Amino acid sequence: MYPNQPRAACAATFTATVAALLSTALHAADPQLDPIVVTATRQATRTNELTSDVSVITRQEIDQAGETTLAQLLARQPGIQYIANGGAGSNSGVFLRGASTNQSIVLIDGQRIGSATSGSTALSRIPLNQIERIEILRGPASSLYGADAIGGVIQIFTRRGEGSVQVNASTGYGSYHTTDTSVGIAGGTEQVSYSVQAGYTNTDGFNAINNKKNLFYNRDRDGYYNRNLSASFAVRPGKGQELGANLLVSKGTNQYDGNDFGALGAAQPFSNDQNVGNYSIYSRNRLHQAWTSTLRLGRSTDDSKDYIGNFRDSSFKTTMDLASWQNDIKLPVGEALLAAEYNRQKVSSTTDYTVNERTIRSLLAGWNGHVDQHRLQLNLRHDDNSQFGGKSTGFAAYGYQFSPQWRAHLSYGTAFRAPTFNELYFPSLFGFAGGNPNLKPETAKNTEVGVNWEQGGHRASAVFYHNQVTDLIEFRPPTFVPVNVSKALLRGATLTYDGRFSAWAAGVALDFLNPRNEEDGPNKGNRLARRAEQQMSSYLGRSLGNWELRGEWQLLGNRYEDPANRIRLGGYGLVNLYADYRLQRDWVLFVRANNIFDKDYETADNYATAGANVFVGVRYAPK
């Protein structure tokens, strides 16, 4: 029913639900402190002091995700939709406020990760068992993080250690012969902290392509396995002084349906090895009571190899060497940010790129603070890219605290996306056009207004945004050479509520998105491909003695596979259930059931998704 329900009816239903929940909230107790986040300002800030739209995924929510992928977990958050070309390990990505999968960036422990050839991040290779928490910043953030942050930023924090030595472990088995096991040790004192976590996942999967007429259809199971390791170490030789190192390594192989278009002219078994790594060392030093300096050096890698049987077909490897120096300076009013960054991207591939390396040098400054009920944030950044020269971006936001419960914010920001190596330098092959070295960056201008209500353990918000994106890169016929010709408008609203009622917890997020092609031509006014105009995500949880129970309901409206809006993908609804039982103080038995009504749906045309599936496991997690 939901995909065909009028927007006004959806909004009225949501408003009535929130009103009822807020009425009950007036009698709720157990106030909670707002979490501290860093992604929105690059400085530690409480969420109730922000002038931007941020949400946090905690370790508890990750534990309740079972064998769910990172992309699927993100898609339960406000303003995010996802696509996948099959099951676990397959090509997947997320649309953040309708922005393309390569128009948002992913950070791991403060450091960018991704492919410089495709422009996207291998979300399927980032295992949930290595993640402590996730922060999601919605809206343009190039003034803080540089290129590609048109839709926003997803920052992943790996596990850390503190307190007495603790061992954690988890193992389980589920549908499609899926196994998932992880084990780790962590601990720390005031002087030293450490964490090491290792994991292994394996699944037989299901056939990725469900259309027998598709040229790539191959009737088989497309499985996936992954091995991963993370580690962190920090030493604090004195007050305000810290030296540390972080690493995350994930190696995975997935099978998929392909066609070599050779003598057999039939689909063949294909596989992809993709390994991602993130390594960094840092020195955080309080040089003065009001001045903290953080120097970070690191490298991230994305190494992908495709095979036909045992024969290597192609390989693409991105290596990013990164250096940053950030200075946080406390002022009489607020806190200033001054930073310099260096990013060297190098591509190694079986494809012969005419240029295989670029450097980006960046300077950025910012300030955020509050005076009485007024809150302000200002950011300015300049990126000097060796391929296309300089690009400056900015952000300005104002917030006002009307009362202890109510606050509002208004912001304006600019962002850009740098052309990828594929778009710039991919060679012309077999008569097909290659890249265009004269491409300019895509640019965006976003205006946003939001209002928040908070009381005790209850939160509600409404955010409205208008993001105009220009110079979009398009592979336009008849030559299919990429050119800066397209424009798009991403506008919408997100309404959310989250709260606790004694032993109960409930939350709902409703998204209205209007992602339109604004370029003059036959597709003007059409909806951007694979984006739904309506989305709802909700949950209801209950603590009952040693039991933790949770139910989730997701609804997504219809989408179109193509820019011409001729191939329609139907809307769908999913119901997921989770339960765990504390056997002893540190032992938990858990079960998760996804898509319990066995909904047949697609996130991308011709690609299958998982049917009803169950995962059962046991977790050892000292309190």
Short mmCIF file of C-alpha atoms in Angstrom, two decimals, residues 36-39 41-46 49 328 335 368:
data_model
loop_
_atom_site.label_atom_id
_atom_site.label_comp_id
_atom_site.label_asym_id
_atom_site.label_seq_id
_atom_site.Cartn_x
_atom_site.Cartn_y
_atom_site.Cartn_z
CA ILE A 36 29.56 13.25 21.47
CA VAL A 37 30.35 13.20 17.74
CA VAL A 38 33.24 14.55 15.69
CA THR A 39 32.19 14.21 12.04
CA THR A 41 32.69 19.76 12.93
CA ARG A 42 35.92 17.64 13.04
CA GLN A 43 35.88 18.49 16.76
CA ALA A 44 34.22 16.70 19.67
CA THR A 45 30.71 18.16 19.96
CA ARG A 46 27.51 17.00 21.60
CA GLU A 49 24.87 21.55 20.14
CA ASP A 328 42.05 22.92 17.60
CA GLU A 335 36.69 26.89 19.16
CA ASN A 368 32.00 26.87 15.92
#
